[in-house]
Coordinates of N, CA and C in Angstrom, one line a residue:
Chain A
X1 N 71.4 -54.9 -10.0 CA 70.4 -54.0 -10.5 C 70.0 -53.0 -9.4
X2 N 69.1 -52.1 -9.7 CA 68.6 -51.1 -8.8 C 67.3 -51.5 -8.2
X3 N 67.2 -51.3 -6.9 CA 65.9 -51.6 -6.2 C 65.8 -50.9 -4.8
X4 N 64.6 -50.8 -4.3 CA 64.4 -50.1 -3.0 C 63.5 -51.0 -2.2
X5 N 63.8 -51.2 -1.0 CA 63.0 -52.0 0.0 C 62.6 -51.2 1.1
X6 N 61.3 -51.2 1.4 CA 60.7 -50.4 2.5 C 60.1 -51.3 3.5
X7 N 60.0 -50.9 4.7 CA 59.3 -51.6 5.7 C 57.8 -51.7 5.4
X8 N 57.2 -52.8 5.7 CA 55.8 -53.0 5.3 C 54.9 -52.3 6.3
X9 N 53.8 -51.8 5.9 CA 52.8 -51.2 6.7 C 51.6 -52.0 7.0
X10 N 50.6 -51.5 7.5 CA 50.5 -50.1 7.9 C 51.2 -49.8 9.2
X11 N 51.7 -48.6 9.4 CA 52.2 -48.1 10.6 C 51.2 -47.2 11.3
X12 N 50.8 -47.6 12.5 CA 49.7 -46.8 13.2 C 50.4 -46.2 14.4
X13 N 50.3 -44.8 14.5 CA 50.8 -44.1 15.6 C 49.8 -43.1 16.2
X14 N 50.0 -42.7 17.4 CA 49.2 -41.7 18.0 C 49.8 -40.3 17.7
X15 N 49.0 -39.3 17.7 CA 49.5 -38.0 17.4 C 50.6 -37.6 18.3
X16 N 51.7 -36.9 17.8 CA 52.9 -36.5 18.6 C 53.9 -37.6 18.8
X17 N 53.6 -38.8 18.3 CA 54.6 -39.9 18.4 C 55.7 -39.7 17.5
X18 N 56.8 -40.4 17.7 CA 58.0 -40.4 16.8 C 57.8 -41.4 15.7
X19 N 58.2 -41.0 14.5 CA 58.0 -41.8 13.3 C 59.4 -42.2 12.7
X20 N 59.5 -43.5 12.4 CA 60.6 -44.0 11.6 C 60.0 -44.9 10.5
X21 N 60.4 -44.7 9.3 CA 60.0 -45.6 8.2 C 61.3 -46.0 7.5
X22 N 61.6 -47.3 7.6 CA 62.9 -47.8 7.1 C 62.9 -48.0 5.6
X23 N 64.0 -47.6 5.0 CA 64.2 -47.8 3.6 C 65.7 -48.2 3.3
X24 N 65.9 -49.2 2.6 CA 67.2 -49.6 2.1 C 67.2 -49.8 0.6
X25 N 68.4 -49.6 0.0 CA 68.4 -49.6 -1.4 C 69.6 -50.5 -1.9
X26 N 69.5 -50.9 -3.1 CA 70.6 -51.6 -3.9 C 70.7 -50.8 -5.2
X27 N 72.0 -50.4 -5.4 CA 72.2 -49.6 -6.6 C 73.7 -49.7 -7.0
X28 N 74.0 -49.6 -8.2 CA 75.4 -49.5 -8.7 C 75.8 -48.0 -8.6
X29 N 77.0 -47.7 -8.2 CA 77.4 -46.4 -8.2 C 76.7 -45.6 -7.1
X30 N 76.4 -44.3 -7.4 CA 75.9 -43.4 -6.3 C 74.6 -42.8 -6.7
X31 N 73.5 -43.4 -6.3 CA 72.2 -42.9 -6.7 C 71.8 -41.7 -5.9
X32 N 70.8 -41.0 -6.4 CA 70.1 -40.0 -5.6 C 68.9 -40.6 -5.0
X33 N 68.6 -40.2 -3.8 CA 67.5 -40.8 -3.0 C 66.4 -39.8 -2.7
X34 N 65.2 -40.3 -2.6 CA 64.0 -39.5 -2.5 C 63.0 -40.1 -1.5
X35 N 62.2 -39.3 -0.9 CA 60.9 -39.7 -0.3 C 59.8 -38.9 -0.9
X36 N 58.8 -39.7 -1.4 CA 57.6 -39.1 -1.9 C 56.4 -39.5 -1.0
X37 N 55.4 -38.6 -1.0 CA 54.2 -38.9 -0.2 C 53.0 -38.9 -1.1
X38 N 52.1 -39.8 -0.8 CA 50.8 -39.9 -1.6 C 49.6 -39.8 -0.7
X39 N 48.9 -38.8 -0.8 CA 47.6 -38.6 0.0 C 46.5 -39.3 -0.7
X40 N 45.5 -39.7 0.0 CA 44.4 -40.5 -0.7 C 43.8 -39.8 -1.9
X41 N 43.8 -40.5 -3.0 CA 43.2 -40.0 -4.2 C 44.1 -39.0 -5.0
X42 N 45.3 -38.9 -4.6 CA 46.2 -37.9 -5.2 C 47.4 -38.6 -5.8
X43 N 48.2 -37.8 -6.6 CA 49.4 -38.3 -7.1 C 50.5 -38.1 -6.1
X44 N 51.8 -38.4 -6.5 CA 52.9 -38.3 -5.6 C 53.5 -36.9 -5.4
X45 N 53.8 -36.5 -4.2 CA 54.4 -35.3 -4.0 C 55.8 -35.5 -3.4
X46 N 56.8 -34.8 -3.9 CA 58.2 -34.9 -3.4 C 58.2 -34.3 -2.0
X47 N 58.7 -35.2 -1.1 CA 58.8 -34.7 0.3 C 60.2 -34.2 0.6
X48 N 61.2 -35.0 0.3 CA 62.6 -34.6 0.5 C 63.5 -35.4 -0.4
X49 N 64.8 -35.0 -0.5 CA 65.7 -35.7 -1.3 C 67.2 -35.5 -0.8
X50 N 68.1 -36.4 -1.2 CA 69.5 -36.3 -0.9 C 70.3 -36.9 -2.1
X51 N 71.3 -36.2 -2.5 CA 72.0 -36.5 -3.7 C 73.3 -37.2 -3.5
X52 N 73.9 -37.1 -2.3 CA 75.2 -37.8 -2.1 C 75.2 -38.2 -0.6
X53 N 76.2 -39.1 -0.4 CA 76.4 -39.7 0.9 C 76.5 -38.7 2.0
X54 N 75.9 -38.9 3.1 CA 75.9 -38.1 4.3 C 75.0 -36.9 4.2
X55 N 74.4 -36.6 3.0 CA 73.5 -35.5 2.9 C 72.2 -35.8 3.7
X56 N 71.6 -34.8 4.3 CA 70.4 -34.9 5.0 C 69.3 -34.1 4.3
X57 N 68.3 -34.8 3.9 CA 67.1 -34.1 3.3 C 66.1 -33.8 4.4
X58 N 65.4 -32.6 4.3 CA 64.5 -32.3 5.3 C 63.4 -31.4 4.7
X59 N 62.1 -31.6 5.3 CA 61.0 -30.8 4.8 C 59.8 -31.1 5.7
X60 N 59.1 -30.0 6.1 CA 57.9 -30.2 6.9 C 58.1 -31.0 8.2
X61 N 59.3 -31.0 8.8 CA 59.6 -31.7 10.0 C 60.1 -33.1 9.7
X62 N 60.1 -33.6 8.5 CA 60.6 -34.9 8.1 C 62.1 -34.8 7.8
X63 N 62.8 -35.8 8.1 CA 64.2 -35.8 7.8 C 64.6 -37.2 7.3
X64 N 65.7 -37.3 6.5 CA 66.3 -38.6 6.1 C 67.7 -38.3 5.8
X65 N 68.6 -39.2 6.2 CA 70.0 -39.1 5.9 C 70.5 -40.2 5.0
X66 N 71.2 -39.8 4.0 CA 71.8 -40.8 3.0 C 73.0 -41.5 3.6
X67 N 72.8 -42.8 3.9 CA 73.8 -43.6 4.6 C 74.4 -44.6 3.6
X68 N 75.5 -44.3 3.0 CA 76.1 -45.2 2.0 C 76.6 -46.5 2.7
X69 N 77.1 -46.4 3.9 CA 77.7 -47.6 4.5 C 76.7 -48.6 4.8
X70 N 75.4 -48.2 5.1 CA 74.3 -49.1 5.4 C 73.3 -49.2 4.3
X71 N 73.6 -48.5 3.2 CA 72.7 -48.3 2.0 C 71.3 -48.1 2.5
X72 N 71.1 -47.0 3.3 CA 69.8 -46.8 3.9 C 69.4 -45.3 3.7
X73 N 68.1 -45.0 3.8 CA 67.6 -43.6 3.8 C 66.3 -43.6 4.6
X74 N 66.4 -43.8 5.8 CA 65.3 -43.9 6.7 C 64.6 -42.6 6.9
X75 N 63.3 -42.6 6.9 CA 62.5 -41.3 7.1 C 62.1 -41.2 8.6
X76 N 62.3 -40.0 9.1 CA 62.0 -39.8 10.5 C 61.2 -38.5 10.7
X77 N 60.4 -38.4 11.7 CA 59.7 -37.2 12.1 C 59.5 -37.3 13.6
X78 N 59.8 -36.2 14.3 CA 59.8 -36.2 15.8 C 58.4 -36.2 16.4
X79 N 57.4 -35.6 15.7 CA 56.1 -35.6 16.3 C 55.1 -35.5 15.1
X80 N 54.4 -36.7 14.9 CA 53.5 -36.8 13.8 C 52.2 -36.2 14.1
X81 N 51.5 -35.7 13.0 CA 50.2 -35.2 13.1 C 49.2 -36.0 12.3
X82 N 47.9 -35.9 12.6 CA 46.9 -36.6 11.9 C 47.0 -36.3 10.4
X83 N 47.3 -35.1 10.1 CA 47.5 -34.7 8.7 C 48.6 -35.4 7.9
X84 N 49.5 -36.1 8.7 CA 50.6 -36.8 8.0 C 50.2 -38.2 7.5
X85 N 49.0 -38.6 7.8 CA 48.5 -39.9 7.4 C 48.5 -39.9 5.9
X86 N 49.2 -40.9 5.3 CA 49.4 -41.0 3.9 C 50.2 -42.2 3.6
X87 N 50.5 -42.5 2.3 CA 51.5 -43.5 1.9 C 52.8 -42.9 1.5
X88 N 53.9 -43.4 2.1 CA 55.2 -42.8 1.9 C 56.0 -43.8 1.0
X89 N 56.6 -43.3 0.0 CA 57.4 -44.1 -1.0 C 58.9 -43.6 -0.9
X90 N 59.8 -44.5 -0.8 CA 61.2 -44.3 -0.9 C 61.6 -44.6 -2.4
X91 N 62.5 -43.8 -3.0 CA 62.8 -44.0 -4.4 C 64.3 -43.6 -4.6
X92 N 64.8 -44.2 -5.7 CA 66.1 -43.8 -6.1 C 66.2 -43.6 -7.6
X93 N 67.1 -42.8 -8.1 CA 67.4 -42.6 -9.5 C 68.8 -42.6 -9.8
X94 N 69.2 -43.1 -10.9 CA 70.6 -43.0 -11.4 C 70.5 -42.2 -12.6
X95 N 71.3 -41.2 -12.7 CA 71.3 -40.2 -13.8 C 72.2 -40.7 -14.9
X96 N 71.7 -41.7 -15.7 CA 72.4 -42.1 -16.9 C 72.0 -41.0 -17.9
X97 N 71.3 -41.5 -18.9 CA 70.8 -40.5 -19.9 C 69.3 -40.3 -19.8
X98 N 68.7 -40.9 -18.9 CA 67.2 -40.6 -18.7 C 66.9 -40.7 -17.2
X99 N 65.7 -40.3 -16.9 CA 65.3 -40.0 -15.5 C 64.4 -41.1 -15.0
X100 N 64.9 -42.4 -14.9 CA 64.1 -43.5 -14.4 C 64.2 -43.6 -12.9
X101 N 63.0 -43.6 -12.3 CA 63.0 -43.7 -10.8 C 62.6 -45.2 -10.5
X102 N 63.2 -45.7 -9.4 CA 62.9 -47.0 -8.8 C 62.2 -46.7 -7.5
X103 N 61.0 -47.2 -7.3 CA 60.2 -46.9 -6.1 C 60.1 -48.2 -5.2
X104 N 60.1 -48.0 -3.9 CA 59.7 -49.0 -3.0 C 58.2 -49.3 -3.1
X105 N 57.7 -50.2 -2.3 CA 56.3 -50.6 -2.4 C 55.4 -49.7 -1.6
X106 N 56.0 -48.8 -0.8 CA 55.2 -47.9 -0.1 C 54.9 -48.3 1.3
X107 N 54.8 -47.4 2.3 CA 54.4 -47.7 3.6 C 53.3 -46.7 4.0
X108 N 52.2 -47.3 4.4 CA 51.0 -46.5 4.8 C 51.1 -46.1 6.3
X109 N 51.0 -44.9 6.5 CA 51.0 -44.3 7.9 C 49.6 -43.9 8.3
X110 N 49.1 -44.3 9.4 CA 47.9 -43.9 10.0 C 48.2 -43.2 11.3
X111 N 47.8 -42.0 11.5 CA 48.0 -41.3 12.7 C 46.7 -41.0 13.4
X112 N 46.5 -41.5 14.6 CA 45.3 -41.3 15.3 C 45.4 -40.2 16.3
X113 N 44.2 -39.4 16.4 CA 44.2 -38.3 17.4 C 44.3 -38.7 18.8
Chain B
X1 N 51.5 -21.3 -10.9 CA 51.5 -22.1 -12.1 C 50.8 -23.4 -11.9
X2 N 50.1 -23.9 -13.0 CA 49.4 -25.1 -12.9 C 50.4 -26.3 -12.8
X3 N 50.0 -27.3 -12.1 CA 50.9 -28.5 -12.0 C 50.7 -29.4 -13.1
X4 N 51.1 -30.6 -13.0 CA 50.9 -31.6 -14.1 C 49.4 -32.0 -14.1
X5 N 48.9 -32.0 -15.2 CA 47.5 -32.4 -15.4 C 47.3 -33.6 -16.2
X6 N 46.3 -34.5 -15.9 CA 46.1 -35.7 -16.6 C 44.6 -35.8 -16.8
X7 N 44.3 -36.5 -18.0 CA 42.9 -36.8 -18.3 C 42.8 -38.1 -19.0
X8 N 41.7 -38.8 -18.8 CA 40.7 -38.5 -17.8 C 41.1 -38.9 -16.4
X9 N 40.3 -38.6 -15.4 CA 40.7 -39.0 -14.1 C 40.4 -40.5 -13.8
X10 N 39.3 -41.0 -14.4 CA 38.9 -42.4 -14.2 C 38.5 -42.9 -15.6
X11 N 38.6 -44.2 -15.8 CA 38.3 -44.8 -17.1 C 38.0 -46.3 -16.8
X12 N 36.9 -46.8 -17.5 CA 36.6 -48.2 -17.4 C 36.5 -48.7 -18.8
X13 N 37.3 -49.8 -19.0 CA 37.4 -50.4 -20.4 C 37.2 -51.9 -20.2
X14 N 37.0 -52.6 -21.3 CA 36.9 -54.1 -21.3 C 38.1 -54.7 -21.9
X15 N 38.3 -55.9 -21.6 CA 39.5 -56.6 -22.2 C 39.5 -56.5 -23.7
X16 N 40.7 -56.3 -24.3 CA 40.8 -56.2 -25.7 C 40.7 -54.8 -26.3
X17 N 40.1 -53.9 -25.5 CA 40.0 -52.6 -26.0 C 41.3 -51.8 -26.0
X18 N 41.2 -50.6 -26.5 CA 42.4 -49.7 -26.5 C 42.1 -48.5 -25.7
X19 N 43.1 -47.9 -25.1 CA 42.9 -46.7 -24.3 C 44.0 -45.7 -24.5
X20 N 43.7 -44.4 -24.5 CA 44.6 -43.3 -24.6 C 44.5 -42.4 -23.4
X21 N 45.6 -42.2 -22.7 CA 45.7 -41.3 -21.6 C 46.5 -40.1 -21.9
X22 N 46.2 -39.0 -21.3 CA 46.8 -37.7 -21.7 C 47.4 -37.0 -20.5
X23 N 48.5 -36.3 -20.8 CA 49.2 -35.6 -19.8 C 49.7 -34.3 -20.3
X24 N 49.6 -33.2 -19.5 CA 50.1 -31.9 -19.8 C 51.2 -31.6 -18.7
X25 N 52.4 -31.4 -19.1 CA 53.4 -31.1 -18.1 C 53.4 -29.7 -17.5
X26 N 54.1 -29.4 -16.5 CA 54.2 -28.1 -16.0 C 54.8 -27.2 -17.1
X27 N 54.3 -26.0 -17.2 CA 54.8 -25.1 -18.2 C 56.4 -24.9 -18.1
X28 N 57.0 -25.1 -19.3 CA 58.5 -25.0 -19.3 C 59.2 -26.3 -19.1
X29 N 58.5 -27.4 -18.7 CA 59.1 -28.7 -18.6 C 59.0 -29.4 -19.9
X30 N 60.2 -30.0 -20.3 CA 60.3 -30.6 -21.6 C 60.3 -32.2 -21.5
X31 N 60.4 -32.7 -20.3 CA 60.5 -34.1 -20.1 C 59.2 -34.6 -19.5
X32 N 58.7 -35.7 -20.0 CA 57.5 -36.4 -19.5 C 57.8 -37.9 -19.3
X33 N 57.5 -38.4 -18.1 CA 57.6 -39.8 -17.8 C 56.3 -40.4 -17.4
X34 N 56.1 -41.7 -17.8 CA 54.9 -42.4 -17.4 C 55.2 -43.5 -16.5
X35 N 54.3 -43.7 -15.5 CA 54.5 -44.8 -14.5 C 53.2 -45.5 -14.3
X36 N 53.2 -46.8 -14.1 CA 52.1 -47.6 -13.7 C 52.1 -48.0 -12.2
X37 N 51.1 -47.7 -11.5 CA 51.0 -48.0 -10.1 C 49.8 -49.0 -9.8
X38 N 50.2 -50.2 -9.7 CA 49.2 -51.2 -9.3 C 48.8 -51.1 -7.9
X39 N 47.6 -51.3 -7.5 CA 47.1 -51.2 -6.1 C 48.0 -51.9 -5.1
X40 N 48.5 -51.1 -4.1 CA 49.3 -51.7 -3.1 C 50.8 -51.8 -3.4
X41 N 51.2 -51.2 -4.6 CA 52.6 -51.3 -5.0 C 53.1 -49.9 -5.3
X42 N 54.4 -49.8 -5.5 CA 55.0 -48.6 -5.9 C 54.9 -48.4 -7.4
X43 N 55.1 -47.2 -7.9 CA 55.0 -46.9 -9.3 C 56.1 -47.6 -10.1
X44 N 55.8 -48.1 -11.3 CA 56.8 -48.8 -12.1 C 57.0 -47.9 -13.4
X45 N 58.2 -47.7 -13.7 CA 58.6 -46.8 -14.9 C 58.1 -47.5 -16.2
X46 N 57.4 -46.7 -17.0 CA 57.0 -47.2 -18.4 C 57.9 -46.5 -19.5
X47 N 57.8 -45.2 -19.5 CA 58.5 -44.4 -20.6 C 59.0 -43.1 -20.0
X48 N 60.1 -42.6 -20.7 CA 60.4 -41.2 -20.6 C 60.5 -40.6 -22.0
X49 N 59.9 -39.4 -22.2 CA 60.1 -38.7 -23.4 C 60.7 -37.3 -23.1
X50 N 61.6 -36.9 -24.0 CA 62.2 -35.6 -23.9 C 62.4 -35.1 -25.3
X51 N 62.0 -33.8 -25.4 CA 62.1 -33.2 -26.8 C 61.5 -34.1 -27.9
X52 N 60.3 -34.7 -27.5 CA 59.5 -35.5 -28.5 C 60.1 -36.8 -28.9
X53 N 61.2 -37.2 -28.2 CA 61.8 -38.5 -28.5 C 61.8 -39.4 -27.3
X54 N 61.7 -40.7 -27.5 CA 61.7 -41.6 -26.4 C 63.2 -41.7 -25.9
X55 N 63.3 -41.5 -24.6 CA 64.7 -41.6 -24.0 C 64.9 -42.7 -23.1
X56 N 63.8 -43.3 -22.7 CA 63.9 -44.5 -21.8 C 62.7 -45.3 -21.8
X57 N 62.8 -46.6 -21.6 CA 61.7 -47.5 -21.6 C 61.8 -48.6 -20.5
X58 N 60.8 -48.8 -19.8 CA 60.8 -49.8 -18.8 C 60.4 -51.2 -19.3
X59 N 60.2 -52.1 -18.5 CA 60.0 -53.5 -18.9 C 58.5 -53.7 -19.1
X60 N 57.9 -53.2 -20.1 CA 56.5 -53.3 -20.5 C 56.4 -53.8 -21.9
X61 N 55.3 -54.5 -22.2 CA 55.2 -55.1 -23.5 C 54.9 -54.0 -24.6
X62 N 55.0 -54.4 -25.8 CA 54.9 -53.5 -26.9 C 53.4 -53.0 -27.1
X63 N 52.5 -53.5 -26.3 CA 51.1 -53.0 -26.3 C 51.1 -51.6 -25.7
X64 N 52.2 -51.3 -25.0 CA 52.3 -49.9 -24.4 C 53.1 -49.0 -25.4
X65 N 52.6 -47.9 -25.7 CA 53.3 -46.9 -26.5 C 53.0 -45.5 -26.1
X66 N 53.8 -44.6 -26.5 CA 53.6 -43.2 -26.1 C 54.1 -42.3 -27.1
X67 N 53.8 -41.0 -27.0 CA 54.4 -40.0 -27.8 C 54.3 -38.7 -27.1
X68 N 55.1 -37.8 -27.6 CA 55.2 -36.4 -27.0 C 55.0 -35.4 -28.2
X69 N 54.2 -34.4 -27.9 CA 53.8 -33.5 -28.9 C 54.7 -32.2 -28.9
X70 N 54.7 -31.4 -29.9 CA 55.5 -30.2 -29.9 C 55.3 -29.3 -28.7
X71 N 54.1 -29.3 -28.1 CA 53.9 -28.5 -26.9 C 54.3 -29.2 -25.6
X72 N 54.9 -30.4 -25.8 CA 55.5 -31.2 -24.7 C 54.4 -32.0 -24.0
X73 N 53.1 -31.9 -24.3 CA 52.2 -32.8 -23.8 C 52.4 -34.2 -24.3
X74 N 51.8 -35.2 -23.7 CA 52.1 -36.6 -24.0 C 50.8 -37.4 -23.9
X75 N 50.9 -38.5 -24.7 CA 49.8 -39.5 -24.7 C 50.5 -40.9 -24.4
X76 N 49.8 -41.6 -23.6 CA 50.1 -43.0 -23.4 C 49.0 -43.9 -24.0
X77 N 49.4 -44.8 -24.8 CA 48.4 -45.7 -25.5 C 48.7 -47.1 -25.0
X78 N 47.6 -47.8 -24.7 CA 47.7 -49.2 -24.4 C 46.7 -50.0 -25.3
X79 N 47.2 -50.9 -26.0 CA 46.4 -51.8 -26.9 C 46.0 -53.1 -26.2
X80 N 45.0 -53.7 -26.8 CA 44.6 -55.1 -26.3 C 44.7 -55.2 -24.8
X81 N 43.9 -54.4 -24.2 CA 43.9 -54.4 -22.7 C 43.7 -55.7 -22.0
X82 N 44.4 -55.9 -21.0 CA 44.3 -57.1 -20.1 C 43.8 -56.7 -18.7
X83 N 43.2 -57.6 -18.0 CA 42.8 -57.3 -16.7 C 43.9 -56.8 -15.8
X84 N 45.1 -57.3 -16.0 CA 46.3 -56.8 -15.3 C 46.7 -55.4 -15.6
X85 N 46.2 -54.8 -16.6 CA 46.5 -53.4 -16.9 C 45.8 -52.4 -16.0
X86 N 44.8 -52.9 -15.2 CA 44.1 -52.1 -14.2 C 45.1 -51.5 -13.2
X87 N 45.1 -50.2 -13.2 CA 46.1 -49.5 -12.3 C 45.9 -48.0 -12.3
X88 N 46.7 -47.3 -11.5 CA 46.8 -45.9 -11.6 C 47.9 -45.5 -12.5
X89 N 47.7 -44.7 -13.5 CA 48.8 -44.3 -14.4 C 49.2 -42.9 -14.1
X90 N 50.4 -42.8 -13.8 CA 50.9 -41.5 -13.3 C 51.8 -40.9 -14.4
X91 N 51.7 -39.6 -14.6 CA 52.6 -38.8 -15.4 C 53.4 -37.9 -14.6
X92 N 54.7 -37.8 -14.9 CA 55.6 -36.9 -14.2 C 56.3 -36.0 -15.2
X93 N 56.5 -34.8 -14.8 CA 57.3 -33.9 -15.7 C 58.5 -33.4 -15.0
X94 N 59.5 -33.0 -15.7 CA 60.7 -32.4 -15.2 C 61.3 -31.5 -16.3
X95 N 62.2 -30.6 -15.8 CA 62.7 -29.6 -16.7 C 63.5 -30.2 -17.9
X96 N 64.4 -31.1 -17.5 CA 65.4 -31.6 -18.5 C 65.3 -33.1 -18.6
X97 N 66.1 -33.7 -19.4 CA 66.2 -35.1 -19.7 C 66.6 -35.9 -18.4
X98 N 67.6 -35.4 -17.8 CA 68.1 -36.1 -16.6 C 68.0 -35.2 -15.4
X99 N 66.9 -34.6 -15.2 CA 66.7 -33.8 -14.0 C 66.2 -34.6 -12.9
X100 N 66.7 -34.4 -11.7 CA 66.4 -35.3 -10.6 C 65.0 -35.1 -10.1
X101 N 64.5 -33.9 -10.0 CA 63.2 -33.7 -9.4 C 62.1 -33.9 -10.4
X102 N 61.2 -34.8 -10.2 CA 60.0 -35.0 -11.1 C 58.8 -34.6 -10.3
X103 N 57.9 -34.0 -11.0 CA 56.6 -33.6 -10.4 C 55.5 -34.4 -11.0
X104 N 54.7 -35.0 -10.1 CA 53.7 -36.0 -10.6 C 52.3 -35.3 -10.7
X105 N 51.6 -35.8 -11.6 CA 50.2 -35.5 -11.7 C 49.3 -36.4 -10.8
X106 N 48.0 -36.1 -10.8 CA 47.1 -36.9 -9.9 C 46.8 -38.3 -10.4
X107 N 47.1 -38.6 -11.7 CA 47.0 -39.9 -12.2 C 45.6 -40.1 -12.9
X108 N 45.6 -41.2 -13.7 CA 44.4 -41.7 -14.3 C 44.2 -43.1 -13.8
X109 N 43.0 -43.3 -13.2 CA 42.7 -44.7 -12.7 C 42.0 -45.5 -13.8
X110 N 42.6 -46.5 -14.2 CA 42.1 -47.4 -15.3 C 41.6 -48.7 -14.7
X111 N 40.4 -49.0 -15.0 CA 39.8 -50.3 -14.6 C 39.5 -51.1 -15.9
X112 N 40.0 -52.3 -16.0 CA 39.7 -53.2 -17.1 C 38.9 -54.3 -16.6
X113 N 37.7 -54.5 -17.2 CA 36.8 -55.5 -16.9 C 36.8 -56.7 -17.8

């Protein structure tokens, strides 16, 4: 079946530290991979995506590379800010005939000044 | 353009009651999906509707139902509420039936007592 596994949080970093949030997936075929971010009291916002192996998604300083050989899509940022504090969700979808997303359990990031 | 809107924002019900949640997609989007997000977990897929027809269904009991209207707005109905139905209910819209990028609303937080 299809599933996503994320590293458990919370992850606590100081401002300007390097961030890595691990994500691995299980899927048949070739899924599309996503990172969504959820700020307190809000819905999910698309952060970045990659649709095929070796693609790199990037946005707002965040990056993730679709690694088929390791079935991974780790999220990285070189220098985090306090405003990056949120919950990050890794997700995949398989485009059969409908748009069902499989989400990981989320990783909470706390950035301290 | 307005994003995905949901109403109400918060709701408190008692066990056995019925609830209706509403969602308006982004203008021009014809697909609406519903997700349940229990506290501390990732969203779980409930339904997808496209062009007023159910196109996908997750692993939820028949107490959960939905429909989509000619203006592409949608309702999620839950009958015979259980304590375990307490969650954030998220609506997501996309342009097409199998469009990769989904845009999420802020959610309706349901508490069942």
